[in-house]
């Protein structure tokens, strides 16, 4: 079979540019203070005439109105704020803790490796959503704000897969020639870790950060659907879906728009992650 | 053999830790586990009965006494589980065993059909994409599967609900479970949408995996040999090549199982299939401790057993791996 000539491995393709634009737009709308956006209503501002899904998508309500007369567009944007910030915060915690665990397991090896591996096995043997509802359910009893408990649980979920990847990478990196060279020059363990191994983990971690945010946003959606994410009136995309799903046959906008937002954002994160993975030629970085 | 035993021992160890942690979780922050088990506000007589039924459940206090006290409860619970008495849910007024009998089949069928749908999508797409590598079909499918992978199950469910369920009366929300042998049509109505929700995503994962694996296989010598011998291209593709790629597919089926369980919880709730997942969600809200412990134990056991099973099967089927591991 004749192979087509390999296309140059550029980072910027149509897909990744569109993804960046989409993410940038969503992030801008979501994180800019409300006062700067005169065209947008408040997330829980109830407009009397919009009650009971009175308005479909149009000039008055860009994405229609919901049961209480709230603007679906505004709720989508503020919901995106929650979905995005929860996922990004959690992946940051996951990268830090998972990275430390993975480095320790992969670099110190021996008993430390065994203990960490058992710990990761424990975390991975739970189906993610079941672990999540258990933990959120428990944190409710301790009267912790749902926003924080969702972040905690998503961070917890992201630790094990990240640690696995970091461990595998560290193992293979620590046997490479440049590490041997550094060691034979008398570099200390810490120096090798900080100056040789850590910088070489950055590409894989960048990829993981993007695909991981995508995975966590999906997980948050599932949690929200089951009623285990942020409390009303705060919204997130998953929560909007579950709130309005009953009325999908008459008021499709209130469910379809948040679904599209969630889909487009997850896809965008995945595309960027995938571009990074190809750019750096990483294969084992899928969560 | 030694390899098998260490694997099994390790997974038993993990299983014990997991179930113990779940038990800890049901007790943390609980003012009175017995009251939780009894189902909240109940009369003193009921409380006395619950206490008599489950004498081992108690609130553990004190920093030093906490773990031994929990250990004792864990041992008692394990003993009950081994005897086949998974406990009683006072809130739902049924034993955990009855609950599984009532709701287990629904969850099983959702997962089972999801896997079947996934394979039905993945095998033709994966094999053909690998065969016609870089063709228009391959490019299209590769983008399609990437987009599908990035579609949250919740979103798939919304679209199916909007495009199919709300237009046609063919898929009603049936809470009562229908076995395939009692009425295939009703069974199909019951399980098609939730299974499709999960199956599409699985199909995407597996078709990518199968494509990559088949491309490797198609380049190997035995395929060239078969071709040179004049075996028909179809036979080479679907019999010779597919057979050697099926192993990695099986592994992936096992690896996806944990994700499948998560997805099943959402899909069940979304389409109103009365499965185990729905009960777990309610049980967590009520802190119905024996239900939580039993369901998580069963789920984790299934996931772990399948994974160990595939791992061992792999070593048995493919001598290369057995040898590599013996050396390692």
Coordinates of C-alpha atoms in Angstrom, one line a residue, chain A residues 22-23 26-27 31 80-95 150 154-155 157-159 161-162 165 204-222 237 261-274 276 285-287, chain B residues 149-150 152:
Chain A
X22 CA -14.1 28.5 21.3
X23 CA -12.3 28.0 24.7
X26 CA -16.2 30.7 26.7
X27 CA -13.5 31.5 29.2
X31 CA -14.8 34.8 33.9
X80 CA -19.7 27.1 32.3
X81 CA -17.9 29.1 35.0
X82 CA -18.6 26.4 37.5
X83 CA -17.9 23.5 35.1
X84 CA -14.6 25.0 33.9
X85 CA -13.3 26.2 37.2
X86 CA -14.1 23.0 39.0
X87 CA -12.4 20.9 36.3
X88 CA -9.4 23.1 36.0
X89 CA -8.8 23.4 39.7
X90 CA -9.1 19.7 40.1
X91 CA -6.7 18.9 37.3
X92 CA -4.2 21.2 38.9
X93 CA -4.5 19.4 42.2
X94 CA -4.4 16.1 40.4
X95 CA -1.3 17.0 38.5
X150 CA -17.0 18.4 44.0
X154 CA -12.6 15.3 41.1
X155 CA -9.1 16.0 42.3
X157 CA -10.3 10.9 40.8
X158 CA -7.6 12.5 38.8
X159 CA -4.7 11.5 41.0
X161 CA -4.5 8.0 36.3
X162 CA -2.0 10.8 36.4
X165 CA 1.4 8.0 33.6
X204 CA 3.2 14.6 28.7
X205 CA 1.7 16.6 31.5
X206 CA 0.6 19.4 29.2
X207 CA -1.3 16.8 27.2
X208 CA -2.7 15.2 30.3
X209 CA -3.9 18.6 31.6
X210 CA -6.0 19.2 28.5
X211 CA -7.5 15.7 28.1
X212 CA -7.9 15.5 31.9
X213 CA -10.0 18.7 32.0
X214 CA -12.2 17.1 29.4
X215 CA -12.6 13.9 31.3
X216 CA -13.3 15.8 34.5
X217 CA -15.9 18.0 32.9
X218 CA -17.7 14.9 31.7
X219 CA -17.5 13.5 35.3
X220 CA -18.9 16.7 36.7
X221 CA -21.7 16.5 34.2
X222 CA -22.6 12.9 35.4
X237 CA -23.9 22.4 32.4
X261 CA -21.8 23.7 25.2
X262 CA -20.6 20.7 27.2
X263 CA -19.9 18.8 24.0
X264 CA -18.1 21.6 22.2
X265 CA -15.9 22.4 25.2
X266 CA -15.0 18.8 25.9
X267 CA -14.3 18.3 22.2
X268 CA -12.1 21.4 22.1
X269 CA -10.0 20.3 25.2
X270 CA -9.6 16.9 23.6
X271 CA -8.5 18.3 20.2
X272 CA -5.9 20.5 21.9
X273 CA -4.7 17.6 24.0
X274 CA -4.5 15.5 20.9
X276 CA -0.1 18.3 22.0
X285 CA -0.9 9.9 28.0
X286 CA -4.6 9.0 27.7
X287 CA -6.4 9.2 30.9
Chain B
X149 CA -15.1 9.8 22.2
X150 CA -15.4 13.4 23.2
X152 CA -20.1 12.9 27.2

